PDB file of C-alpha atoms and ligand atoms in Angstrom:
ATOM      1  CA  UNK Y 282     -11.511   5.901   6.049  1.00 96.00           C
ATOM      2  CA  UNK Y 283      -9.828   8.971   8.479  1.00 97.00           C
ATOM      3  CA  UNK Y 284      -7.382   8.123  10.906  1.00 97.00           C
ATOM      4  CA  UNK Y 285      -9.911   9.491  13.198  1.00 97.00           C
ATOM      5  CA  UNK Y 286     -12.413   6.908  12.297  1.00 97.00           C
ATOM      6  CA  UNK Y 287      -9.435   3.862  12.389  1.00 98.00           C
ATOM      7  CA  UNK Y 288      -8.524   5.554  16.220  1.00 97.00           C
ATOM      8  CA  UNK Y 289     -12.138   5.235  17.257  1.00 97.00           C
ATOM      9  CA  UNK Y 290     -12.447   1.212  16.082  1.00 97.00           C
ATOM     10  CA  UNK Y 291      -9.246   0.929  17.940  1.00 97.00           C
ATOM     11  CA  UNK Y 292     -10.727   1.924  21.259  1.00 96.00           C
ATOM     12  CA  UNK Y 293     -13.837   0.387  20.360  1.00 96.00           C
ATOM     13  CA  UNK Y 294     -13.101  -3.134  20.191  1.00 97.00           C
ATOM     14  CA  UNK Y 295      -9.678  -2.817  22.427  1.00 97.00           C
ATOM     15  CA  UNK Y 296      -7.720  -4.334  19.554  1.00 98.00           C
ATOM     16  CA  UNK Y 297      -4.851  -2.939  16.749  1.00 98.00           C
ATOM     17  CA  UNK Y 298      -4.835  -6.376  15.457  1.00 98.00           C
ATOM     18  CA  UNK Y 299      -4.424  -6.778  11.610  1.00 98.00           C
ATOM     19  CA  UNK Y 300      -4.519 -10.200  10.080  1.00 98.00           C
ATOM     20  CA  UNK Y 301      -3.032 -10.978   6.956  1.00 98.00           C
ATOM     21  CA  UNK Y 302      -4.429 -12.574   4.234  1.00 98.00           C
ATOM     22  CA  UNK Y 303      -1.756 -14.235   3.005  1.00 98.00           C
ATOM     23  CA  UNK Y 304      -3.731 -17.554   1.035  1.00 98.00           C
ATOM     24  CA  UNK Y 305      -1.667 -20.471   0.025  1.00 97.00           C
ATOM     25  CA  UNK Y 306      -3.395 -23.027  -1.890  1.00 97.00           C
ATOM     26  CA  UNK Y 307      -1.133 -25.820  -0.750  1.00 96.00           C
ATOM     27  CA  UNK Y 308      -2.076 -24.656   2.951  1.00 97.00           C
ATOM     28  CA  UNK Y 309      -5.634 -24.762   3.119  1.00 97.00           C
ATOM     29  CA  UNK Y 310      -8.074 -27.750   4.220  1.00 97.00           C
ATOM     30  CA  UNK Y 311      -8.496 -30.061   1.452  1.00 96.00           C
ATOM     31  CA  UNK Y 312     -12.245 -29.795   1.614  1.00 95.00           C
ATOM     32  CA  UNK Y 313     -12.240 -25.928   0.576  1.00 97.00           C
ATOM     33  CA  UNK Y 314     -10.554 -26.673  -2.807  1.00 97.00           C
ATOM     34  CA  UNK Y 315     -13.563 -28.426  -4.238  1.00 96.00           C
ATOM     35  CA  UNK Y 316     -15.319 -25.368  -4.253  1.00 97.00           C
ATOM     36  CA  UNK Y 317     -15.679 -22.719  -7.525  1.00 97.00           C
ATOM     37  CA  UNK Y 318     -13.308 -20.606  -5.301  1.00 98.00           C
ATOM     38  CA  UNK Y 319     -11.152 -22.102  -2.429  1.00 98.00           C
ATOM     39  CA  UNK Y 320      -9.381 -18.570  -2.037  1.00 98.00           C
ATOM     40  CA  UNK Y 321     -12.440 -16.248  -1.564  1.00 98.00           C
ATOM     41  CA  UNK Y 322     -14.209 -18.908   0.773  1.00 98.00           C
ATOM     42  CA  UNK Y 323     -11.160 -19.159   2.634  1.00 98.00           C
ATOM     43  CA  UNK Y 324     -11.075 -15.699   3.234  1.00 98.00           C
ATOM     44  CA  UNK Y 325     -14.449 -15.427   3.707  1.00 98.00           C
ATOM     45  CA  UNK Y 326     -14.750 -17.977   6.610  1.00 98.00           C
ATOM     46  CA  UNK Y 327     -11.687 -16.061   8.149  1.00 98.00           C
ATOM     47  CA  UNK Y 328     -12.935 -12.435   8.104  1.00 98.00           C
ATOM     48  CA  UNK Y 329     -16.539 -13.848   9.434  1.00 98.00           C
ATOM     49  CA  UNK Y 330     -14.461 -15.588  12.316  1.00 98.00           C
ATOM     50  CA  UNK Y 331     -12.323 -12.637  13.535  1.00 98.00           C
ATOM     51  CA  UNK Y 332     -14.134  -9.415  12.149  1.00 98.00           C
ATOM     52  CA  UNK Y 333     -14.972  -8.262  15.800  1.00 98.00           C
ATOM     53  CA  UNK Y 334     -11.420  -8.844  17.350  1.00 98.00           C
ATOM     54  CA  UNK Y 335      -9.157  -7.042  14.506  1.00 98.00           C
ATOM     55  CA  UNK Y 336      -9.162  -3.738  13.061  1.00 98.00           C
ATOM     56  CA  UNK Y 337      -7.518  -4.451   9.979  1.00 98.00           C
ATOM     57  CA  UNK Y 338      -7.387  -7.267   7.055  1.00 98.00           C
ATOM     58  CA  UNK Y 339      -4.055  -6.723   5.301  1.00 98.00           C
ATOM     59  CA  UNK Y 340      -4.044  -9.537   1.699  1.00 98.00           C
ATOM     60  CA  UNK Y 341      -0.481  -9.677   0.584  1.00 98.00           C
ATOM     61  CA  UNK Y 342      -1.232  -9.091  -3.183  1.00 98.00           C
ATOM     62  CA  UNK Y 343       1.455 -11.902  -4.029  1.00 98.00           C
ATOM     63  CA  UNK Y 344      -0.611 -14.576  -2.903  1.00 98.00           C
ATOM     64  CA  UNK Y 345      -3.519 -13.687  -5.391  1.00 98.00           C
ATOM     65  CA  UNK Y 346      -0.923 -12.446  -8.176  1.00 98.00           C
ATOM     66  CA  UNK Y 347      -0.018 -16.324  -7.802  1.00 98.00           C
ATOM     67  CA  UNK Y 348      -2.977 -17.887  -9.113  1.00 97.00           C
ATOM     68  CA  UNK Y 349      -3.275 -15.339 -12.163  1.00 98.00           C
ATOM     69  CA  UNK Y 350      -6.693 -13.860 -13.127  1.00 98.00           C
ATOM     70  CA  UNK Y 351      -8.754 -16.265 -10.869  1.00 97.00           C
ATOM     71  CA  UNK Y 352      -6.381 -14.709  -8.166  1.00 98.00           C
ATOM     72  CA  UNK Y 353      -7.283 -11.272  -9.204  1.00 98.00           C
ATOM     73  CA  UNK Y 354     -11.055 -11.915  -9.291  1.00 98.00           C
ATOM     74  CA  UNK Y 355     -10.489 -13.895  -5.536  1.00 98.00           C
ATOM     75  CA  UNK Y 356      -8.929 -10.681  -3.852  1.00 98.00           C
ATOM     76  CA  UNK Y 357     -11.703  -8.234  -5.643  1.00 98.00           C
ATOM     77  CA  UNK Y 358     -14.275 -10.741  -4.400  1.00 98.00           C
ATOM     78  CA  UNK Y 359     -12.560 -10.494  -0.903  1.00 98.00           C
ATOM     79  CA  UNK Y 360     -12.041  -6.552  -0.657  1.00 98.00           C
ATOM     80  CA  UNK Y 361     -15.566  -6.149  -1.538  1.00 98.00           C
ATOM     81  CA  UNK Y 362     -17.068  -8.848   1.094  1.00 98.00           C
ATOM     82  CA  UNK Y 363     -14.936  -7.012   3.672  1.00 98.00           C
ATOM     83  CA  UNK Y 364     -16.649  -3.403   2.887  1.00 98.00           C
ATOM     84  CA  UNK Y 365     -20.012  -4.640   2.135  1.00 98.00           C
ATOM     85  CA  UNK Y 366     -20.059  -6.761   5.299  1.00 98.00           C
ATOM     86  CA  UNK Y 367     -18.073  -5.396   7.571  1.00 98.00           C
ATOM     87  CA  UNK Y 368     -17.309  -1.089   6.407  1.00 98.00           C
ATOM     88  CA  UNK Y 369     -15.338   0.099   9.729  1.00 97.00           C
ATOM     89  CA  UNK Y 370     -12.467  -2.532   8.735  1.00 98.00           C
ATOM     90  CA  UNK Y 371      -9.231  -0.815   7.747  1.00 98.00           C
ATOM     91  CA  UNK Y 372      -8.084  -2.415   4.386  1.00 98.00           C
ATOM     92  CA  UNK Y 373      -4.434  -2.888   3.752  1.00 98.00           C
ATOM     93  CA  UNK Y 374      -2.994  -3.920  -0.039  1.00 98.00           C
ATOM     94  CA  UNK Y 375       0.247  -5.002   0.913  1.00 98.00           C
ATOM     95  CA  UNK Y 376       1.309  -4.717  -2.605  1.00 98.00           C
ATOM     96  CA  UNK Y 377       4.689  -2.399  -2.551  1.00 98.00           C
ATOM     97  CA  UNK Y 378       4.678  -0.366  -5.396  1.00 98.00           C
ATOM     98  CA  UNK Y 379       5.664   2.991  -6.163  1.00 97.00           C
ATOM     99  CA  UNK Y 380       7.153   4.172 -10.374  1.00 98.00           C
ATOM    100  CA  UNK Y 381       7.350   6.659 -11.992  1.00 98.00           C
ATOM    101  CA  UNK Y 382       4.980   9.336 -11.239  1.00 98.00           C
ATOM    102  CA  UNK Y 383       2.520   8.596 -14.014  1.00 98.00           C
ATOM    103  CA  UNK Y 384       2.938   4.649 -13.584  1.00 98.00           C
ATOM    104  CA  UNK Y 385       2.191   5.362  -9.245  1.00 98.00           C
ATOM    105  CA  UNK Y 386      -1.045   7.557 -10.381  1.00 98.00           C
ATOM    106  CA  UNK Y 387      -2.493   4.159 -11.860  1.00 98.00           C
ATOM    107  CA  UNK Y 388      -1.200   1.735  -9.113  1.00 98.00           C
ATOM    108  CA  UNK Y 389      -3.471   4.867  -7.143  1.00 98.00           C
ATOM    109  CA  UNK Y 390      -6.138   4.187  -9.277  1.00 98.00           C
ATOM    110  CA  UNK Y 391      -6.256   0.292  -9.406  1.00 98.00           C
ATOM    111  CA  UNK Y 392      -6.199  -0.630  -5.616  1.00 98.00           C
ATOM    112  CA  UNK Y 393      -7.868   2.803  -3.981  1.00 98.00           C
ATOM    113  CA  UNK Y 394     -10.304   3.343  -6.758  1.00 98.00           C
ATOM    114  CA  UNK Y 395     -11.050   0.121  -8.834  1.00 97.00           C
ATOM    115  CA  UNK Y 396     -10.567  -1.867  -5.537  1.00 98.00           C
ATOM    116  CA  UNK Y 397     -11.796   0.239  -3.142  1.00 98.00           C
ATOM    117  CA  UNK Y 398      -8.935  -0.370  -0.661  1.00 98.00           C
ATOM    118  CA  UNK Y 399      -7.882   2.213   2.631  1.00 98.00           C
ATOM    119  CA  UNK Y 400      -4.053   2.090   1.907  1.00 98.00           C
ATOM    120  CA  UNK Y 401      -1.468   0.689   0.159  1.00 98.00           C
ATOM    121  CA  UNK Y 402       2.175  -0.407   1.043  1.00 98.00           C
ATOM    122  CA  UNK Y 403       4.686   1.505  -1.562  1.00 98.00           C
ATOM    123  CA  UNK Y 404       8.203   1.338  -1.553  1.00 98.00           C
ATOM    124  CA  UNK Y 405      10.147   4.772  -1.030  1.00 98.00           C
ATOM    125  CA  UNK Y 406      13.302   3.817  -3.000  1.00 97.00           C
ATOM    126  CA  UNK Y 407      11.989   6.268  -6.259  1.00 98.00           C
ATOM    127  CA  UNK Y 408      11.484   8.989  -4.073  1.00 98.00           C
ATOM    128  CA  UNK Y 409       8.999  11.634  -3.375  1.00 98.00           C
ATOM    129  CA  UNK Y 410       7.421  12.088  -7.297  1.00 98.00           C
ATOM    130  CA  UNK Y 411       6.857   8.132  -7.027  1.00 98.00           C
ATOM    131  CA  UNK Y 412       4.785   8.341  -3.862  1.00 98.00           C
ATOM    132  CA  UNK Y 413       2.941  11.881  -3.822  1.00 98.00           C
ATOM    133  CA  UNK Y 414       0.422  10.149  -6.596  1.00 98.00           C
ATOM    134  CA  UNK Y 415      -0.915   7.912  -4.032  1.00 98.00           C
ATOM    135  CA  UNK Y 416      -0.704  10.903  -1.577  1.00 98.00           C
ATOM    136  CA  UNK Y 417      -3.093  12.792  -3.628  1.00 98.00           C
ATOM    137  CA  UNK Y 418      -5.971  10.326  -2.617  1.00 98.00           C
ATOM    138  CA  UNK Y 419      -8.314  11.667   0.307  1.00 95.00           C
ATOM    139  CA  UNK Y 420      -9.382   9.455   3.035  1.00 97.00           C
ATOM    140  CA  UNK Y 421      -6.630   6.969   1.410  1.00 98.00           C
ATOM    141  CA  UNK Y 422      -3.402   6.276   3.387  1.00 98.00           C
ATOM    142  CA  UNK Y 423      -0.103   5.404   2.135  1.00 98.00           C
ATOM    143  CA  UNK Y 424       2.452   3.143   3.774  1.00 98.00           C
ATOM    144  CA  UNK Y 425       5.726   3.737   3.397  1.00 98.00           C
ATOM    145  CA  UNK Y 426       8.366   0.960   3.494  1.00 98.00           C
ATOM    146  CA  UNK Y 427      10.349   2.438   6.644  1.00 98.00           C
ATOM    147  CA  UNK Y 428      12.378  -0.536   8.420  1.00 98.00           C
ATOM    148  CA  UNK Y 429      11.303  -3.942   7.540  1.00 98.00           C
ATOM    149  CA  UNK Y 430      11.105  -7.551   9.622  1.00 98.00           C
ATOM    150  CA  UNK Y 431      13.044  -8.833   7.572  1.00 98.00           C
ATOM    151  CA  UNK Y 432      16.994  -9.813   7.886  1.00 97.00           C
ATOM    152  CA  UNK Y 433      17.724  -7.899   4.457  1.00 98.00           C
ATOM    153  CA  UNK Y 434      16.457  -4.330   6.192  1.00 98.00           C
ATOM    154  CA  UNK Y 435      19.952  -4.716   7.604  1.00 98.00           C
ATOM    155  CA  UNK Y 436      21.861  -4.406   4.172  1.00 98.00           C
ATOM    156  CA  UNK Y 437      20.393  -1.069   3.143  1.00 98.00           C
ATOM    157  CA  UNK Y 438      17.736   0.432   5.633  1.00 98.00           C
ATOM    158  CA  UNK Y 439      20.249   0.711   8.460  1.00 98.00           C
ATOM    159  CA  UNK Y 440      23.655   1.944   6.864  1.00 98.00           C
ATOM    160  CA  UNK Y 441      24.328   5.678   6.991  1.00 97.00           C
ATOM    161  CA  UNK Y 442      24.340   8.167   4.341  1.00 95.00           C
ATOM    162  CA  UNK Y 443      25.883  11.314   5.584  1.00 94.00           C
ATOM    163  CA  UNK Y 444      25.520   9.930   9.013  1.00 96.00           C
ATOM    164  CA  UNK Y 445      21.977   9.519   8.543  1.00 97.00           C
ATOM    165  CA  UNK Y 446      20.542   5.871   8.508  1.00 98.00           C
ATOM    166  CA  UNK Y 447      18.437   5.326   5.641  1.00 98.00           C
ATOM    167  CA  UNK Y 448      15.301   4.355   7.506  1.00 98.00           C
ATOM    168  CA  UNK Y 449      15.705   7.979   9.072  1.00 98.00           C
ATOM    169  CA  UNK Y 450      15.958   9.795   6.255  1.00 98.00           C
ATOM    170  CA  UNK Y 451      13.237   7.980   4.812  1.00 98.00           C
ATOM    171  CA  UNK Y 452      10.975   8.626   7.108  1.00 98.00           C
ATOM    172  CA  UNK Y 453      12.330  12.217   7.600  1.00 98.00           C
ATOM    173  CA  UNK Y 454      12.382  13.552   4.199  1.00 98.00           C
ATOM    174  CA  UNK Y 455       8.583  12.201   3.598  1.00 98.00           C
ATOM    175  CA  UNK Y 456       7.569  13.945   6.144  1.00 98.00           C
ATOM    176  CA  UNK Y 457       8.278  17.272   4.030  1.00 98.00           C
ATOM    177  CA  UNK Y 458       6.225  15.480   0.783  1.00 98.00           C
ATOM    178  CA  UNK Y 459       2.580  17.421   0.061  1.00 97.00           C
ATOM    179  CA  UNK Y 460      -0.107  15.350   1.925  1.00 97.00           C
ATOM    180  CA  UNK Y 461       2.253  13.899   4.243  1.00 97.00           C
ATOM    181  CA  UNK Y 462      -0.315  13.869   6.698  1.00 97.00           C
ATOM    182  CA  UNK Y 463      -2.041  10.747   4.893  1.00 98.00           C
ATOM    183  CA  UNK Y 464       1.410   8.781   5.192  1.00 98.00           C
ATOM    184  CA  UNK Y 465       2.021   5.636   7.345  1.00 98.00           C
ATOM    185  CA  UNK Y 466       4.991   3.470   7.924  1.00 98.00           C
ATOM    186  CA  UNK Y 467       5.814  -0.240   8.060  1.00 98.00           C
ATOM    187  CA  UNK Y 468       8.260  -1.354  11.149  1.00 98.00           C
ATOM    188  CA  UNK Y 469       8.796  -4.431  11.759  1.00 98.00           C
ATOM    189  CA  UNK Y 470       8.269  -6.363  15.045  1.00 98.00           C
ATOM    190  CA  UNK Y 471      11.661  -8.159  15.086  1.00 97.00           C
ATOM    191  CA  UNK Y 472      13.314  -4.218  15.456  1.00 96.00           C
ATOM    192  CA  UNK Y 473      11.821  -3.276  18.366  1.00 94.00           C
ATOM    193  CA  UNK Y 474      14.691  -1.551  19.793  1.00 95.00           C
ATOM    194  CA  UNK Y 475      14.394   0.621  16.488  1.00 97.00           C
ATOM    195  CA  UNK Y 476      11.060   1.747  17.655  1.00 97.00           C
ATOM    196  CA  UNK Y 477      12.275   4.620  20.350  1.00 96.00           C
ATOM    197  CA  UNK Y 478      14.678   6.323  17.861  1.00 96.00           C
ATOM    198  CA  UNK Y 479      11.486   6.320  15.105  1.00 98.00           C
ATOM    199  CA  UNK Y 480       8.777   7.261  17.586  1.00 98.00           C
ATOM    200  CA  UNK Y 481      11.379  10.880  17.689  1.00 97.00           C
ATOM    201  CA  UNK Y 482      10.651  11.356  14.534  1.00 98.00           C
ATOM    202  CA  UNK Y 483       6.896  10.404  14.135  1.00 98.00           C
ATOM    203  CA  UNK Y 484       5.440  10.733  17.237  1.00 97.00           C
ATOM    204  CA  UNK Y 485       1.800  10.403  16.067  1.00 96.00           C
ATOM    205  CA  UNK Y 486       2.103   8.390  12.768  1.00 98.00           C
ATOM    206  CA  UNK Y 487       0.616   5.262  12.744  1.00 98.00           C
ATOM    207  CA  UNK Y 488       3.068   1.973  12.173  1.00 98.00           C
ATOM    208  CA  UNK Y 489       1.724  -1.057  10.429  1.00 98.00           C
ATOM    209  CA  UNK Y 490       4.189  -3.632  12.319  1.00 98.00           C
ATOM    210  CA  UNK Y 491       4.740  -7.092  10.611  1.00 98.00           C
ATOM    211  CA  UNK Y 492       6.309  -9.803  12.045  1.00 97.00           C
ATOM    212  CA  UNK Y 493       4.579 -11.043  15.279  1.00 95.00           C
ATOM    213  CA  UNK Y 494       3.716 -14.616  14.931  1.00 91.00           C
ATOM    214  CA  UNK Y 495       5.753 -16.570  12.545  1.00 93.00           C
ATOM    215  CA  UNK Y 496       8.797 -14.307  12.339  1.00 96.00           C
ATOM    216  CA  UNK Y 497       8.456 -14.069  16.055  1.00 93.00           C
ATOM    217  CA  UNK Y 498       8.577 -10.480  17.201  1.00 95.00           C
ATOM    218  CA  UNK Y 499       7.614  -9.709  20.321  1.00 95.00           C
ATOM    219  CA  UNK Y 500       3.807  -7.809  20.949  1.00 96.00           C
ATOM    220  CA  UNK Y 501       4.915  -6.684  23.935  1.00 95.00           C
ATOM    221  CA  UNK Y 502       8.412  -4.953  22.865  1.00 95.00           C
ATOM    222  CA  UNK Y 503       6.841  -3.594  20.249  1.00 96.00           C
ATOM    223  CA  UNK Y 504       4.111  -1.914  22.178  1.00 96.00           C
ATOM    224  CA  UNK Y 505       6.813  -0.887  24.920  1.00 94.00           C
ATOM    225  CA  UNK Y 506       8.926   1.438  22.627  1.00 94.00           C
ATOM    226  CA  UNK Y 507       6.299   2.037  19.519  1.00 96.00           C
ATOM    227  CA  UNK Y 508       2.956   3.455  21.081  1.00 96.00           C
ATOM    228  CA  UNK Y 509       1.999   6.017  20.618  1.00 96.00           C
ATOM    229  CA  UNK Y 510      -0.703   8.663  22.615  1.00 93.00           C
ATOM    230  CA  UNK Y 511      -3.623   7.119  20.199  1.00 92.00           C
ATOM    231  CA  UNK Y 512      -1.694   3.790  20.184  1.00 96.00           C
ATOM    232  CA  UNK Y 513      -0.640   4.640  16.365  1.00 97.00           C
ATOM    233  CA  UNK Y 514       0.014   0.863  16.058  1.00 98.00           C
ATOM    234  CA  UNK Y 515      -1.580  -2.116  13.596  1.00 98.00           C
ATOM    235  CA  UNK Y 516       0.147  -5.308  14.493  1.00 98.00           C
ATOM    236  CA  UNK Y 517       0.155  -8.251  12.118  1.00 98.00           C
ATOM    237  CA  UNK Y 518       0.259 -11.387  12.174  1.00 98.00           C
ATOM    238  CA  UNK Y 519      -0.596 -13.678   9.036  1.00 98.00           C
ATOM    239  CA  UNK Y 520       0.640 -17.045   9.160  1.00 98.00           C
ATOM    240  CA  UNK Y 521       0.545 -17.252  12.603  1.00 97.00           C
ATOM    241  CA  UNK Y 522      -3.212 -16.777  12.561  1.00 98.00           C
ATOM    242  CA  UNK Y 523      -4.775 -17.870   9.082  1.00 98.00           C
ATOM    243  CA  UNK Y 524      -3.482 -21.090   9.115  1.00 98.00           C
ATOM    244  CA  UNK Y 525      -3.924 -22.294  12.517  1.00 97.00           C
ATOM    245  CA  UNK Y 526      -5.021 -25.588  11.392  1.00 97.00           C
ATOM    246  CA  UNK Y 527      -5.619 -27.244   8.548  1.00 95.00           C
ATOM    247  CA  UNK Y 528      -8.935 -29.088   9.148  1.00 96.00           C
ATOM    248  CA  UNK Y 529     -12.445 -28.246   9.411  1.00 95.00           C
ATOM    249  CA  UNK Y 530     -12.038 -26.105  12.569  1.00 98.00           C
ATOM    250  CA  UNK Y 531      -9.069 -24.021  10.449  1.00 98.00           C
ATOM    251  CA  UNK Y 532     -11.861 -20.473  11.127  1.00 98.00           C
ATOM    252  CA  UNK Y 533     -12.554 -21.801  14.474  1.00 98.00           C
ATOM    253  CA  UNK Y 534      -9.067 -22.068  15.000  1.00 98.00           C
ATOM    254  CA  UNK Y 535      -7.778 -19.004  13.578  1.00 98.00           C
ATOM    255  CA  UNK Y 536     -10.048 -16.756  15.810  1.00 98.00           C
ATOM    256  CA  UNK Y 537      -8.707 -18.457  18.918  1.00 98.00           C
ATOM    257  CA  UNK Y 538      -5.468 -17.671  17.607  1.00 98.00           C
ATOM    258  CA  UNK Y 539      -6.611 -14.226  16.823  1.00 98.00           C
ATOM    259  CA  UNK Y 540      -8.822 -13.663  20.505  1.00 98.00           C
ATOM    260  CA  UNK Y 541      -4.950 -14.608  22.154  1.00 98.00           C
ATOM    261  CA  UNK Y 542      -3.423 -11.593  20.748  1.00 97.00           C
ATOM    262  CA  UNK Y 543      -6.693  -9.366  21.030  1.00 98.00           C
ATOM    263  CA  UNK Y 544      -6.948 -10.164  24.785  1.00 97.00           C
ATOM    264  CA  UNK Y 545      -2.629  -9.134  24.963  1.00 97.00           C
ATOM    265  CA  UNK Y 546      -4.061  -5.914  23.045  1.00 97.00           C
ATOM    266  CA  UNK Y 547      -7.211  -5.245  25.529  1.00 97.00           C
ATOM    267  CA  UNK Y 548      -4.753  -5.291  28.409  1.00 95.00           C
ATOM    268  CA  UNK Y 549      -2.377  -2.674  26.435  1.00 93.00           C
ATOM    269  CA  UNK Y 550      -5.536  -0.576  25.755  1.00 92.00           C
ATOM    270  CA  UNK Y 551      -6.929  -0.396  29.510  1.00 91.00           C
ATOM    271  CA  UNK Y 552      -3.567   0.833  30.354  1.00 85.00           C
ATOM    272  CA  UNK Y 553      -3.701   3.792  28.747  1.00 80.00           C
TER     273      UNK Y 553
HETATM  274  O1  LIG I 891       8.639  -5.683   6.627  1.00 68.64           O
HETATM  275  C1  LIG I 891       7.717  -6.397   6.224  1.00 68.64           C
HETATM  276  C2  LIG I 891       6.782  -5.964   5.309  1.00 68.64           C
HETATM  277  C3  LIG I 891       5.767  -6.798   4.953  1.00 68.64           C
HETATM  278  N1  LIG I 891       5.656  -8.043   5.472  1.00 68.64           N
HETATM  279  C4  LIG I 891       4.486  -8.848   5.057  1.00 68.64           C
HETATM  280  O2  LIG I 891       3.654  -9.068   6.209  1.00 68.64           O
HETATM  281  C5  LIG I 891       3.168 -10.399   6.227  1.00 68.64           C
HETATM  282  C6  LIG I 891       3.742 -11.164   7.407  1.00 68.64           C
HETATM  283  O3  LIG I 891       3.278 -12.482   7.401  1.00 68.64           O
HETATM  284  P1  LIG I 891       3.548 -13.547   8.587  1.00 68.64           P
HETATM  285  O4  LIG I 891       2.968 -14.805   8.058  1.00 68.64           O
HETATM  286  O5  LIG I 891       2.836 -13.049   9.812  1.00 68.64           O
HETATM  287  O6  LIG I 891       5.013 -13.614   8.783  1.00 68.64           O
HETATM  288  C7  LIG I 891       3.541 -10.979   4.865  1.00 68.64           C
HETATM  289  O7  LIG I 891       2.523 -10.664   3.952  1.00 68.64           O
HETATM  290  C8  LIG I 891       4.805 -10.230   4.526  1.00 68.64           C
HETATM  291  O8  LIG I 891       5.048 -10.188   3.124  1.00 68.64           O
HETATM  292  C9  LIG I 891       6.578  -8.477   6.370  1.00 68.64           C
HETATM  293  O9  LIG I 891       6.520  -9.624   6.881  1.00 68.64           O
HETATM  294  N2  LIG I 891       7.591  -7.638   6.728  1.00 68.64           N
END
C-alpha cells in the first residue's frame, strides 16, 4: 500500500485508529475455545466489528509465536482474511526484527512476501545494513523503533551520545539510509512531550503511536504535539479495545470501545 493510499483511508473514514491484535488465550470468552481455532475466530469477529472505524490492524507477532505452529497458521489465516476481506486496511507485523543484512532480507521476505503484510516494526540497534533489506521492498513500509511507551525507553533511547539523544540520532541518521522515504517510526503515547522535538526532525513521517488505552497515554496530547499536515499519525490501542469483555458481546463490545476513540479522531480530523 502507498502512503498516499493509507492518507486517503485516513480522511475517508475520519479515523488513524489501529487496533492491535494482541490474542491471549487465557483472555478470550470461554465459548470461542471450543472451536478448531479460537485465535483466528477471535480475530475474525474483531476485524468484522471495527473494519470501518480503524485504518490499521497491528498483531503483535508474540502472541501467535506463543501457541507455536497453530499460532503461525492463526496469524497467516488472519493477515489473509484482512486483505481478502477488507484490502484498504494498513497491516502492521509488530514483530521487531532487524540482523544481519542477509538474516533482515529473509525477515523481508517472510512477513512482506510470504505474509503479505504493509510494514513491519524493526529494531534500529544493528544499524543501517540491518534495516535497508526491508527498505528495499516497494509499497512496503518499515517502522523503526524511535522512542518507545515503555518505562525502559528511558535507560537507553533518551541518554546522549555526543550530546545527541539516541532517539534523535536514530531517527536522524535513517533519514540518510537509501529508501528512507518508505521508513516510519514508533512513538509512544506516554512521551507526548517528546513529540514537538521529533515532529523537527520528521515533519511528514508517519508515527505508529502505542500506548493509548491500557498504558494510558493521552489521544489528545499526542495529537496536540505529533500531527502532522496529513495527520502522519496511527494510534493504537490493543488491550484497551480487543478485550473489552469477555462474554458473548466481547466484538460488540470492542467496537464500542473502538467507535469512542474513532469519534475523538473524527473531531481531530474536521479540525484540520
Ligand atoms: O513502544 C512500544 C512498541 C510496541 N508496543 C506494542 O503495542 C501494543 C500495545 O498494546 P496495549 O494493549 O494497547 O498496551 C503491544 O503489542 C505492544 O507490544 C508498545 O506498547 N510500545
Amino acid at each position: 500500500m502507498t502512503t498516499q493510499q493509507l492518507i486517503e483511508q485516513i480522511q475517508r473514514k475520519k479515523s488513524f485508529l489501529c487496533i492491535g491484535l494482541d490474542v491471549d488465550l487465557t483472555k478470550i470468552p470461554e465459548h470461542l475455545l471450543q472451536l478448531e481455532d479460537p485465535i483466528f475466530e477471535f480475530n475474525k469477529a474483531i476485524i468484522d466489528a471495527t473494519h470501518d472505524l480503524c485504518v490499521s490492524y497491528k498483531p503483535n507477532t508474540a502472541f501467535y509465536e506463543a501457541y507455536g505452529i497453530k499460532g503461525w497458521q492463526s496469524l497467516q489465516k488472519t493477515i489473509q482474511y484482512i486483505n481478502k476481506n477488507y484490502p484498504e486496511i494498513f497491516t502492521i507485523a509488530d514483530a521487531k526484527r532487524g540482523d544481519i543484512g542477509n538474516t533482515s532480507s529473509m525477515y523481508a521476505k517472510a512477513f512482506f512476501e510470504d505474509l503479505n503484510f504493509d510494514s513491519i516494526t524493526v529494531a534500529p540497534y544493528m544499524g543501517k545494513d540491518s534495516i535497508e533489506p526491508f527498505l528495499a521492498f516497494h509499497e512496503k513500509h518499515t517502522i523503526l523503533l524511535a522512542l518507545t511507551s515503555n518505562e525502559g525507553a528511558f535507560d537507553f533511547q533518551t541518554k546522549k551520545v555526543e550530546e545527541i539523544e539516541l532517539y534523535k540520532t536514530v531517527i536522524a541518521t535513517s533519514q540518510s539510509w537509501h529508501n528512507a522515504q518508505n521508513l516510519m517510526y514508533v512513538v509512544g503515547a506516554t512521551k507526548a512531550e517528546y513529540f514537538r522535538e521529533i515532529r523537527k526532525l520528521i515533519p511528514d513521517s508517519f508515527l505508529l503511536v502505542p500506548g493509548v488505552g491500557a498504558q494510558g497515554g493521552s489521544l489528545q496530547e499526542v495529537c496536540n504535539f505529533g500531527m502532522s499536515k496529513n495527520i502522519g499519525l496511527l494510534v493504537n490501542s490493543s488491550r484497551g479495545i480487543i478485550y473489552a469483555s469477555k462474554g458473548a458481546d466481547f466484538a460488540e463490545k470492542a467496537r464500542e470501545e473502538a467507535m469512542k476513540i474513532q469519534l475523538e479522531m473524527q473531531d481531530i480530523v474536521n479540525t484540520l
